[in-house]
Coordinates of C-alpha atoms in Angstrom, one line a residue:
M142 CA 57.6 -68.4 -42.6
Q143 CA 59.0 -69.9 -39.4
K144 CA 57.7 -73.3 -38.5
K145 CA 56.2 -73.5 -35.0
N146 CA 57.1 -76.3 -32.7
K147 CA 54.1 -78.2 -31.3
L148 CA 53.9 -78.5 -27.6
S149 CA 53.3 -82.0 -26.3
V150 CA 50.4 -82.7 -23.9
H151 CA 52.4 -85.6 -22.5
R152 CA 54.6 -85.4 -19.4
P153 CA 58.3 -84.9 -20.3
S154 CA 60.5 -87.8 -19.4
K155 CA 63.2 -87.3 -16.8
R156 CA 66.6 -86.3 -17.8
L157 CA 68.4 -89.4 -18.9
I158 CA 71.5 -90.6 -17.1
N159 CA 73.6 -90.5 -20.3
D160 CA 72.8 -86.8 -20.9
I161 CA 74.7 -85.6 -17.8
T162 CA 78.4 -85.0 -17.0
D163 CA 80.5 -87.4 -15.0
D164 CA 80.5 -84.9 -12.1
E165 CA 76.7 -84.6 -12.1
F166 CA 76.4 -88.4 -12.4
G167 CA 78.7 -88.8 -9.4
Y168 CA 76.5 -86.6 -7.3
Y169 CA 73.4 -88.6 -8.4
L170 CA 75.2 -91.9 -7.5
A171 CA 76.3 -90.5 -4.2
G172 CA 72.6 -89.6 -3.4
L173 CA 71.6 -93.2 -4.4
M174 CA 74.3 -94.6 -2.1
D175 CA 73.3 -92.3 0.8
G176 CA 69.6 -93.3 0.2
D177 CA 69.6 -97.0 -0.3
G178 CA 73.1 -98.3 -0.9
H179 CA 76.0 -99.6 1.1
I180 CA 79.6 -100.9 0.8
S181 CA 79.7 -104.5 2.1
T182 CA 82.3 -105.8 4.5
I183 CA 84.2 -107.3 1.6
G184 CA 84.2 -104.1 -0.4
H185 CA 81.4 -104.6 -2.8
I186 CA 79.2 -101.7 -3.7
V187 CA 75.5 -102.4 -3.5
I188 CA 72.6 -100.2 -4.4
S189 CA 69.0 -101.4 -4.1
F190 CA 66.2 -100.5 -6.5
N191 CA 62.5 -101.2 -6.3
S192 CA 61.7 -103.8 -9.1
R193 CA 58.3 -102.3 -9.6
Y194 CA 57.8 -98.9 -11.2
N195 CA 60.8 -97.7 -13.4
D196 CA 63.5 -98.3 -10.8
K197 CA 64.6 -101.6 -12.3
R198 CA 65.1 -99.9 -15.6
D199 CA 67.2 -97.2 -13.9
A200 CA 69.4 -99.9 -12.4
F201 CA 70.2 -101.2 -15.9
M202 CA 70.8 -97.7 -17.2
I203 CA 73.2 -96.9 -14.3
R204 CA 75.0 -100.2 -14.9
S205 CA 75.3 -99.4 -18.6
R206 CA 76.7 -95.9 -17.8
I207 CA 79.2 -97.1 -15.2
G208 CA 80.2 -100.0 -17.4
F209 CA 80.4 -102.5 -14.5
G210 CA 78.1 -104.4 -12.2
K211 CA 75.5 -107.1 -12.0
I212 CA 71.8 -106.8 -11.4
R213 CA 70.4 -109.4 -9.0
Q214 CA 66.8 -110.0 -7.9
V215 CA 66.5 -109.9 -4.1
K216 CA 64.8 -113.1 -2.8
D217 CA 61.2 -112.6 -1.6
K218 CA 61.2 -108.8 -2.2
N219 CA 60.2 -106.5 -4.9
A220 CA 63.8 -105.3 -5.3
V221 CA 66.9 -105.7 -7.3
N222 CA 70.5 -104.9 -6.3
L223 CA 73.1 -103.4 -8.5
I224 CA 76.3 -105.0 -7.3
I225 CA 79.8 -103.8 -8.3
S226 CA 82.3 -106.3 -7.2
N227 CA 85.3 -106.2 -9.6
K228 CA 88.3 -104.1 -8.8
E229 CA 88.1 -101.9 -11.9
G230 CA 84.4 -101.2 -11.4
I231 CA 84.9 -100.3 -7.7
V232 CA 87.8 -98.0 -8.5
H233 CA 85.7 -96.3 -11.3
F234 CA 82.6 -95.9 -9.0
S235 CA 84.8 -94.6 -6.1
K236 CA 86.2 -91.9 -8.3
L237 CA 82.7 -90.8 -9.4
I238 CA 81.4 -90.4 -5.8
L239 CA 84.6 -89.2 -4.1
N240 CA 83.8 -86.3 -1.7
K241 CA 80.1 -86.4 -2.7
L242 CA 78.7 -88.7 0.0
K243 CA 76.8 -87.0 2.9
H244 CA 75.5 -89.8 5.1
P245 CA 78.1 -90.5 8.0
T246 CA 77.6 -94.3 7.7
R247 CA 78.3 -94.3 4.0
I248 CA 81.3 -92.1 4.5
A249 CA 82.7 -94.4 7.1
Q250 CA 82.0 -97.5 4.9
F251 CA 83.9 -95.8 2.0
N252 CA 86.8 -94.8 4.1
E253 CA 87.1 -98.0 6.2
R254 CA 86.1 -100.7 3.7
L255 CA 87.2 -99.3 0.3
C256 CA 90.3 -97.4 1.3
S257 CA 91.6 -100.3 3.4
K258 CA 91.1 -102.8 0.6
F259 CA 92.4 -100.6 -2.1
D260 CA 95.2 -98.4 -0.7
F261 CA 95.3 -96.2 -3.8
I262 CA 91.7 -95.0 -3.3
A263 CA 91.7 -91.6 -1.6
K264 CA 89.6 -91.2 1.5
T265 CA 86.3 -89.3 0.9
S266 CA 85.4 -86.0 2.7
S267 CA 83.6 -86.3 6.0
N268 CA 81.5 -83.2 5.3
T269 CA 77.8 -84.1 5.8
N270 CA 76.3 -80.7 4.7
I271 CA 74.1 -81.3 1.7
N272 CA 75.0 -79.5 -1.5
W273 CA 71.7 -78.3 -3.0
D274 CA 73.2 -77.2 -6.3
C275 CA 73.8 -80.6 -7.7
L276 CA 72.0 -83.9 -8.4
W277 CA 72.6 -85.5 -5.0
F278 CA 69.1 -84.8 -3.7
S279 CA 67.6 -86.2 -6.9
G280 CA 69.5 -89.5 -6.3
F281 CA 68.6 -89.5 -2.6
V282 CA 64.9 -89.1 -3.3
A283 CA 65.0 -91.6 -6.2
A284 CA 66.5 -94.2 -3.7
D285 CA 64.4 -93.7 -0.6
G286 CA 61.6 -91.3 -1.4
Y287 CA 58.5 -90.7 -3.4
I288 CA 56.4 -87.7 -4.4
R289 CA 52.7 -87.9 -4.5
I290 CA 49.9 -85.5 -5.5
Y291 CA 46.5 -86.2 -4.1
I292 CA 43.2 -84.4 -4.1
P293 CA 41.1 -85.0 -1.0
Y294 CA 37.6 -83.7 -0.7
R295 CA 37.2 -81.5 2.4
K296 CA 33.6 -81.8 3.6
H297 CA 33.8 -78.8 6.0
R298 CA 34.9 -76.5 3.1
K299 CA 32.8 -78.3 0.5
K300 CA 35.6 -78.4 -2.0
Y301 CA 38.7 -80.3 -3.1
E302 CA 42.2 -79.4 -2.2
V303 CA 45.4 -80.3 -4.0
R304 CA 48.1 -81.6 -1.8
L305 CA 51.7 -82.5 -2.6
L306 CA 53.5 -85.0 -0.4
C307 CA 57.2 -85.8 -0.5
Q308 CA 58.2 -88.6 1.8
I309 CA 61.6 -90.0 2.4
D310 CA 62.2 -93.0 4.6
Q311 CA 65.5 -93.4 6.5
K312 CA 66.6 -95.3 9.6
S313 CA 68.1 -92.1 11.1
D314 CA 67.2 -88.5 10.8
I315 CA 70.8 -87.2 10.1
L316 CA 70.1 -86.1 6.6
L317 CA 66.3 -85.6 7.0
Q318 CA 66.8 -82.8 9.5
Q319 CA 68.8 -80.9 6.8
I320 CA 66.1 -81.5 4.3
K321 CA 63.4 -80.3 6.7
S322 CA 65.4 -77.1 7.3
K323 CA 65.6 -76.5 3.6
F324 CA 62.0 -77.3 2.6
G325 CA 60.0 -77.4 5.8
G326 CA 57.7 -80.2 6.7
S327 CA 58.1 -82.7 9.6
V328 CA 60.2 -85.7 10.6
G329 CA 58.2 -88.5 12.1
Y330 CA 59.4 -91.7 13.7
R331 CA 58.1 -95.3 13.3
E332 CA 58.8 -98.0 15.8

């Protein structure tokens, strides 16, 4: 008699960073960089994470997978930064995200700040079209977005509705317009 597997009533945990290929991991990192990362003027790679929720744990998991970097608390904010500043770590990180960045500002930072500091790092592609068949979008939403389900009561209909909201905050709408074209929704502006 074949043993039946029991189904868990608990929500499955997300796919762990160590369970994906280097190529998939590179797309995820590129999404994080495009969402809430930057390359400093001195060539350090910095990605910000919310220190509430599970984002801080993700920063440590990413640092462990990359093998380089420091986690630093951001003063007076609920955030930590993963900072990669040594040459070997920067080169390794650069190889992982090469030709995977989509935000024009991050592409420019990569090509101007890293390639000028390390002449052996190849320039990254300037293609800003999002590849939907990889983990880039997952990293992008993990960095600057959230998904919420809420159930408001509608008095005029005398019933509850289930609503799903995915919100991504960015300073410019460059990538948001592509996301809107793919999934619908709206792009709003805050002053």
